[in-house]
Tab-separated table of C-alpha atoms in Angstrom:
chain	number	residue	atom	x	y	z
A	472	UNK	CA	9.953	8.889	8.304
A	473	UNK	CA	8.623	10.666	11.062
A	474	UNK	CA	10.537	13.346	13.031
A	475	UNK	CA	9.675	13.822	16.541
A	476	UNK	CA	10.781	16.801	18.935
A	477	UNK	CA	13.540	14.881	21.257
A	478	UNK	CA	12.166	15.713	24.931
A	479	UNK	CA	8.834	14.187	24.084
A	480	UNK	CA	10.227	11.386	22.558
A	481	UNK	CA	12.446	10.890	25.623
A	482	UNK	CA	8.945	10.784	27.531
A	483	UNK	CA	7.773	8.220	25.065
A	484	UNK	CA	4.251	9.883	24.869
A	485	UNK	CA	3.717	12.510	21.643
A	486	UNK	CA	1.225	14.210	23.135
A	487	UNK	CA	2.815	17.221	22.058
A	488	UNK	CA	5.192	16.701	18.896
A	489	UNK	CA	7.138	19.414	16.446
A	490	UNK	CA	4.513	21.462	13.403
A	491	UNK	CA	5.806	18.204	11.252
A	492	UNK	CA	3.299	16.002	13.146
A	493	UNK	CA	-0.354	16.451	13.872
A	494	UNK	CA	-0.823	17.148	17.815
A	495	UNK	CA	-4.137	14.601	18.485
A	496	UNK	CA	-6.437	17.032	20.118
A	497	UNK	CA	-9.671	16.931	22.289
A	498	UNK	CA	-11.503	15.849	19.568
A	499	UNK	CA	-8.880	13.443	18.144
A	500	UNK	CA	-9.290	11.621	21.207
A	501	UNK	CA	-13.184	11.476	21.365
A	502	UNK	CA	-13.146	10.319	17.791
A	503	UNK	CA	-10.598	7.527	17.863
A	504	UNK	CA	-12.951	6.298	20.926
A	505	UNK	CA	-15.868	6.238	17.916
A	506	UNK	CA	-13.351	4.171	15.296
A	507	UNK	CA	-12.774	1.227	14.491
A	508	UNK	CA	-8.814	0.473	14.854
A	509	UNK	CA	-7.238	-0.992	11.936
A	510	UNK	CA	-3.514	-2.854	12.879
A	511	UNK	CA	-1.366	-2.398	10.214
A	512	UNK	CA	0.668	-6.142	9.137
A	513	UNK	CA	4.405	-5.447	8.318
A	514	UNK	CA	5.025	-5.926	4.657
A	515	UNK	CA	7.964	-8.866	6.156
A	516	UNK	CA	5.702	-11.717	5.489
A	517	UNK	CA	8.528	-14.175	6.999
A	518	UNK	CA	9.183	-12.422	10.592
A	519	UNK	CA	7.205	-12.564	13.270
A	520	UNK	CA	5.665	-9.676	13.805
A	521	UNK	CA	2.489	-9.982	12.382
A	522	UNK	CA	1.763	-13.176	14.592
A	523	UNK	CA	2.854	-11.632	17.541
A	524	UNK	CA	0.907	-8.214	16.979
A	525	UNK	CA	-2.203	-10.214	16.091
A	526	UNK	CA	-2.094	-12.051	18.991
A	527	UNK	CA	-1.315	-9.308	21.327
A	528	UNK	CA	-4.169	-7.226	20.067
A	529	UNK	CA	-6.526	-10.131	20.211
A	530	UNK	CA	-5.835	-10.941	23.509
A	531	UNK	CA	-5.530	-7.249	24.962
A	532	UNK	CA	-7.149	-4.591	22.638
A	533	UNK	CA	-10.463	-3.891	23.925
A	534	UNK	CA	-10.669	-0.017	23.409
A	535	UNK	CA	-12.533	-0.325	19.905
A	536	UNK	CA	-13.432	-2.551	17.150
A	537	UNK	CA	-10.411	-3.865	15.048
A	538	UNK	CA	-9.220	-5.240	12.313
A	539	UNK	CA	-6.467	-6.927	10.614
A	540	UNK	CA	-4.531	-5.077	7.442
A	541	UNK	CA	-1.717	-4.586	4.743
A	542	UNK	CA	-0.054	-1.896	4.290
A	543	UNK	CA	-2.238	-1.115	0.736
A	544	UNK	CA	-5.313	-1.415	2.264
A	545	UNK	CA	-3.914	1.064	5.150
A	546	UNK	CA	-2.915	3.811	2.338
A	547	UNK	CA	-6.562	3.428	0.942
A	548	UNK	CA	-8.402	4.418	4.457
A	549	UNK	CA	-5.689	6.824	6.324
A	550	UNK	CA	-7.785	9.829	5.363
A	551	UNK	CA	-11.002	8.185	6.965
A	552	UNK	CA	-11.118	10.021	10.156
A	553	UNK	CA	-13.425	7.351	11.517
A	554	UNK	CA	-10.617	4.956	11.232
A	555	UNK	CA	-7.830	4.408	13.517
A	556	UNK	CA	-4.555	2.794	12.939
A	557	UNK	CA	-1.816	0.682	15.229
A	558	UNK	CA	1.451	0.944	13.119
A	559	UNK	CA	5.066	-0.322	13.598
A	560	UNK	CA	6.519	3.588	12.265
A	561	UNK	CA	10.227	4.826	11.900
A	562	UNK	CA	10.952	7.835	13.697
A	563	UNK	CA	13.878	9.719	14.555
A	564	UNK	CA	14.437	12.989	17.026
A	565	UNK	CA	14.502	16.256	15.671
A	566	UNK	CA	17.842	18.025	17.451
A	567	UNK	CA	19.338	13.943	17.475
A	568	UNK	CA	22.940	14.886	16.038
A	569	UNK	CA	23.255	11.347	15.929
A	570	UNK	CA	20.403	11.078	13.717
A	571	UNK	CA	19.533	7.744	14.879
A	572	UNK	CA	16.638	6.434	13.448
A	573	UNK	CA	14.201	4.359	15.784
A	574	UNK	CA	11.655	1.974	15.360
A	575	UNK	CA	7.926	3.100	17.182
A	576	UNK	CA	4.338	1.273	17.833
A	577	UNK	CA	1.903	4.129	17.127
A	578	UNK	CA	-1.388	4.802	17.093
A	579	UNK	CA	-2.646	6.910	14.607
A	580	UNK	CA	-6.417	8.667	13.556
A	581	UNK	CA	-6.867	8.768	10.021
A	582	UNK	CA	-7.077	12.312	8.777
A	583	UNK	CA	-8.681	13.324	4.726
A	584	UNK	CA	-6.364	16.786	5.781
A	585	UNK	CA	-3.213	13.771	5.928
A	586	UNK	CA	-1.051	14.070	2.702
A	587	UNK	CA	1.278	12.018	4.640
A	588	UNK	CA	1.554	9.663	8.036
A	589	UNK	CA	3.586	12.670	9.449
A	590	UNK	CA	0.474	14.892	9.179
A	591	UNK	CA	-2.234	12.271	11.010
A	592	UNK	CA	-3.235	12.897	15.232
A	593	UNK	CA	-0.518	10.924	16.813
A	594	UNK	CA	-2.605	9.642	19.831
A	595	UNK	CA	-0.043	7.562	21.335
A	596	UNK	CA	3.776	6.719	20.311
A	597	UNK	CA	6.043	3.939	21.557
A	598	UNK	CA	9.526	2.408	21.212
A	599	UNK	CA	9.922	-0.804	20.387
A	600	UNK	CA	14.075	-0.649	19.344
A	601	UNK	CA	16.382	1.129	17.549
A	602	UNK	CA	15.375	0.656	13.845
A	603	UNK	CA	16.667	-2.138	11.799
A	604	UNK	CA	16.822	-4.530	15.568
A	605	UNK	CA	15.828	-7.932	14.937
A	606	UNK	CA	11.675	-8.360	15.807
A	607	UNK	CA	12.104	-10.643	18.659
A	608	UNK	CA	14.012	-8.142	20.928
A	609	UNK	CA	10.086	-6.912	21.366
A	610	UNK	CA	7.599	-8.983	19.598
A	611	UNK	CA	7.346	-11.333	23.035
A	612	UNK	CA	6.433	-8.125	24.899
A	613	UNK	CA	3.826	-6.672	22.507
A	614	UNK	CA	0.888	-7.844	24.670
A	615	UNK	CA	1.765	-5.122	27.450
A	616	UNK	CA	2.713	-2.474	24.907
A	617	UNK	CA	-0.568	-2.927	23.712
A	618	UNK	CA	-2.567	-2.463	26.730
A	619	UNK	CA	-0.090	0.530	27.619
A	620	UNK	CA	-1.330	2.336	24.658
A	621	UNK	CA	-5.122	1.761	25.105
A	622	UNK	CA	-4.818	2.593	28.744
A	623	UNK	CA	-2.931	5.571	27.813
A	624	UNK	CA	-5.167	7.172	25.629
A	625	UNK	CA	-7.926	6.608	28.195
A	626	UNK	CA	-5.810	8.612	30.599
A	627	UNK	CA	-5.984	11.623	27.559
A	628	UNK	CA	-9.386	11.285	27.705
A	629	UNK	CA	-10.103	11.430	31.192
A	630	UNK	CA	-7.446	13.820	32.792
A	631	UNK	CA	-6.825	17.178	30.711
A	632	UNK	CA	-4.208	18.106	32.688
A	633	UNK	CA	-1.692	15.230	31.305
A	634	UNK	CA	0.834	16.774	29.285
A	635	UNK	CA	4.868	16.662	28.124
A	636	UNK	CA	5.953	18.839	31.436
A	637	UNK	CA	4.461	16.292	33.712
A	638	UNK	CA	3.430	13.153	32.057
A	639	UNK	CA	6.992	11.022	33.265
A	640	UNK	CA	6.407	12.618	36.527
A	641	UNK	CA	2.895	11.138	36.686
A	642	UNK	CA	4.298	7.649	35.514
A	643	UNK	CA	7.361	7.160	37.325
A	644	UNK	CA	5.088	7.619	40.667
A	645	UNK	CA	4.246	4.469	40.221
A	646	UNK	CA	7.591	2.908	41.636
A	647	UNK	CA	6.246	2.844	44.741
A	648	UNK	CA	4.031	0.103	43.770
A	649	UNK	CA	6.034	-2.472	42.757
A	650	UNK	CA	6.333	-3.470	46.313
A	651	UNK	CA	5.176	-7.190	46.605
A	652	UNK	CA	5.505	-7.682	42.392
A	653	UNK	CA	7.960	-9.975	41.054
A	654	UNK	CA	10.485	-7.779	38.699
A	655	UNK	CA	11.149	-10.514	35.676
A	656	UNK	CA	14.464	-9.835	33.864
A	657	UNK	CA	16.800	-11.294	30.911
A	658	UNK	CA	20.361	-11.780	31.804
A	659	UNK	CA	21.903	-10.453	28.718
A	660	UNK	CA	19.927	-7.054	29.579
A	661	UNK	CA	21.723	-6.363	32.662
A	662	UNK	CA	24.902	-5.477	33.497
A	663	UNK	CA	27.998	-7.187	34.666
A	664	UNK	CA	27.302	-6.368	38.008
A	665	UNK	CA	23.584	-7.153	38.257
A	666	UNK	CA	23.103	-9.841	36.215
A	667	UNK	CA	22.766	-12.608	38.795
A	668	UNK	CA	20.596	-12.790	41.617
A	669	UNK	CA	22.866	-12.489	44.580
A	670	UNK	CA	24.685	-9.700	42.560
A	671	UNK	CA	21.089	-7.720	42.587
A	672	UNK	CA	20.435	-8.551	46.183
A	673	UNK	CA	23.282	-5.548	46.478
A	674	UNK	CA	20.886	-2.926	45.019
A	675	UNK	CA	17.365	-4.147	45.265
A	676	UNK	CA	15.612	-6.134	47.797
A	677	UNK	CA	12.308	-6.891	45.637
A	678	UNK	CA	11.585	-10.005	44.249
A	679	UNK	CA	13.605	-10.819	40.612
A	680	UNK	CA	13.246	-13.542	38.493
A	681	UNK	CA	16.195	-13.862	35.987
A	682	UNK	CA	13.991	-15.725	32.682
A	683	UNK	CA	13.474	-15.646	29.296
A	684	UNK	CA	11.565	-14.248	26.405
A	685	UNK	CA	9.003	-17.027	26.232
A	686	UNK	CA	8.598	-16.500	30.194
A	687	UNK	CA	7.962	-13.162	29.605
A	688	UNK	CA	5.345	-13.548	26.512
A	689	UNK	CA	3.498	-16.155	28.873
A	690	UNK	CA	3.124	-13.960	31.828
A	691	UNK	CA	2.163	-11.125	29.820
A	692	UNK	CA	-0.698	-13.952	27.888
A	693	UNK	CA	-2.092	-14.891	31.141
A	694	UNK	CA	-1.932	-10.952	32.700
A	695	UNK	CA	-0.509	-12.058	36.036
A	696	UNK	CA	-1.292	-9.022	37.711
A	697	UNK	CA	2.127	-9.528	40.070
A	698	UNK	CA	4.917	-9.503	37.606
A	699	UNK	CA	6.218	-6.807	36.011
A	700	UNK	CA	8.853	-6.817	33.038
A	701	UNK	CA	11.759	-5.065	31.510
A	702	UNK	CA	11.567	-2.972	28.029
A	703	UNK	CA	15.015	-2.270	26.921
A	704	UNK	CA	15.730	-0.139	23.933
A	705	UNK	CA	19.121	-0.243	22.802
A	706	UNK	CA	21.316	0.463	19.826
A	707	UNK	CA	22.904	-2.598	17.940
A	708	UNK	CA	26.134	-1.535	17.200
A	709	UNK	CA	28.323	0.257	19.743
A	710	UNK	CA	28.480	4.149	19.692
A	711	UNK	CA	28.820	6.887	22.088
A	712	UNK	CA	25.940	8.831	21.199
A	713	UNK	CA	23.503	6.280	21.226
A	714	UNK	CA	21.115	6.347	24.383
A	715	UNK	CA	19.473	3.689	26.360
A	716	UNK	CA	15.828	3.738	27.168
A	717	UNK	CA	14.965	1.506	30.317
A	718	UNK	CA	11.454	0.619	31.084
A	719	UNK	CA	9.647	-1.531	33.509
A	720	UNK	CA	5.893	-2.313	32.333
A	721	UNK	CA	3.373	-4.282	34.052
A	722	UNK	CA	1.233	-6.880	32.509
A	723	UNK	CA	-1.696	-4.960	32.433
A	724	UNK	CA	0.438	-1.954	30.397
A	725	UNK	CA	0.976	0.022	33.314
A	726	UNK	CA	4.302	1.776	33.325
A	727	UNK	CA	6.256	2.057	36.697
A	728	UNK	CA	10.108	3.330	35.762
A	729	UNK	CA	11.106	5.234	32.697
A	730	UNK	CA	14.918	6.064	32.091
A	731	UNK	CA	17.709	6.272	30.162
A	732	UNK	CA	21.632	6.835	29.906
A	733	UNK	CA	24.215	7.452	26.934
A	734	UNK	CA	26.159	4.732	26.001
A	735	UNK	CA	29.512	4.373	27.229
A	736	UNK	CA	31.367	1.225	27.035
A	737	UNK	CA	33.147	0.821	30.264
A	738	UNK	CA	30.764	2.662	32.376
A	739	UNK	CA	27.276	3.125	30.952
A	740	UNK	CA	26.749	-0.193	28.693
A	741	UNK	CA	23.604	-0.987	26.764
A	742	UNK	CA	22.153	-2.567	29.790
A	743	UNK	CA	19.745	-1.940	33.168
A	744	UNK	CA	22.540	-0.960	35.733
A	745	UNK	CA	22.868	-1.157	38.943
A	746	UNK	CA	21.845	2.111	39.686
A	747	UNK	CA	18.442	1.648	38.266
A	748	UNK	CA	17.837	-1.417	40.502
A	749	UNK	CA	19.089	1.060	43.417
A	750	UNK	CA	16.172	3.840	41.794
A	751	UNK	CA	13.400	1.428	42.153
């Protein structure tokens, strides 16, 4: 279990997480850019995760060599600093009352000062669901999350000045550029009063396209470089205190809305409203 400090989490990046966890420094960076990247199978032989990871990296990674594991062989090389890891990892917020547990994509250095995965450089963190959500709420979208990350820890490397006080700033820019892109979209992810077409025409005048997960896995495959996607992370049960993360990823990885609202039934569901169509 890893425990990460709730307003970086909310930013997705852990560029700068609690004394639990390992901030991935200067050098962290340099050296994961000298590994060789080890992706980390789930121990769940019969989902599909590990044939949707493997295909995203192989069609995506191309930030260092990698290579296909289990989870024994990762505990044998996490304290090989030259190594580098892509892990599904369970995480949950520090000052959370809820203490909901979530499930994360990260990318980790390998560290012989690492007693545990808590204590390794966290380069890059992201949410796939709440923990425990069936694989193919994400697995279709892996390709992009993928990409994200490389192209993320790029932006480390080459800008010094990225960190937790402006890093959603610097992302959410990007909304001005999805002009001319077509926004794909799953109907059960939106709410009741945006989840047709003529409904949305009320909030947004871009292009949508109302599809479905296989759409979205194909578009992502063949990195048409004009649609851009929803990530939704929501909780699977109903409760107040849970919160819903809303993303829209390109393609390519690149990020161009971050948000998210508390749950509330009647009001706030676990959905994109129609006030984040009106925010784009």
């Amino acid at each position: 279990m890893r425990k990460l400090n709730l307003l970086i989490a909310l930013l997705i990046f852990t560029i700068n997480i609690t004394a639990q966890d390992v901030v991935a420094t200067k050098d962290d960076i340099d050296k994961f850019f000298k590994s060789k990247t080890y992706v980390v199978f789930d121990e769940n032989i019969f989902g599909n995760y590990n044939s949707h990871i493997k295909q995203a990296v192989e069609e995506q990674w191309t930030a260092t060599e990698f290579e296909f594991i289990d989870i024994k062989q990762y505990n044998k090389l996490r304290g090989n600093y030259k190594a580098s890891f892509i892990i599904r990892t369970r995480v949950n917020f520090e000052k959370d009352k809820s203490e909901t547990d979530y499930t994360f994509l990260s990318l980790l250095l390998g560290s012989n000062k690492a007693s545990s995965m808590s204590r390794m450089p966290d380069l890059c963190s992201f949410p796939l669901s709440y923990y425990n959500v069936d694989y193919d709420k994400y697995t279709y979208k892996l390709g992009a999350i993928i990409s994200f990350m490389q192209n993320h820890v790029q932006l480390l490397k080459n800008n010094s000045n990225i960190n937790s006080k402006n890093v959603l700033k610097y992302y959410n820019k990007n909304k001005s550029e999805l002009a001319g892109k077509t926004l794909y979209v799953i109907e059960d992810e939106l709410a009741n009063d945006c989840n047709t077409l003529s409904k949305i025409k009320n909030f947004y005048s871009g292009k949508v396209v109302i599809t479905t997960q296989e759409e979205i896995n194909k578009i992502i495959s063949s990195k048409d470089k004009d649609a851009v996607f929803l990530h939704k992370v929501g909780p699977s049960s109903e409760n107040q205190k849970m919160r819903i993360y809303k993303l829209i990823l390109g393609t390519d990885g690149k990020l161009y809305y971050f948000d998210y609202h508390k749950y509330n039934k009647e009001k706030a569901p676990d959905a994109f409203l129609s006030k984040d169509f009106k925010s784009l």
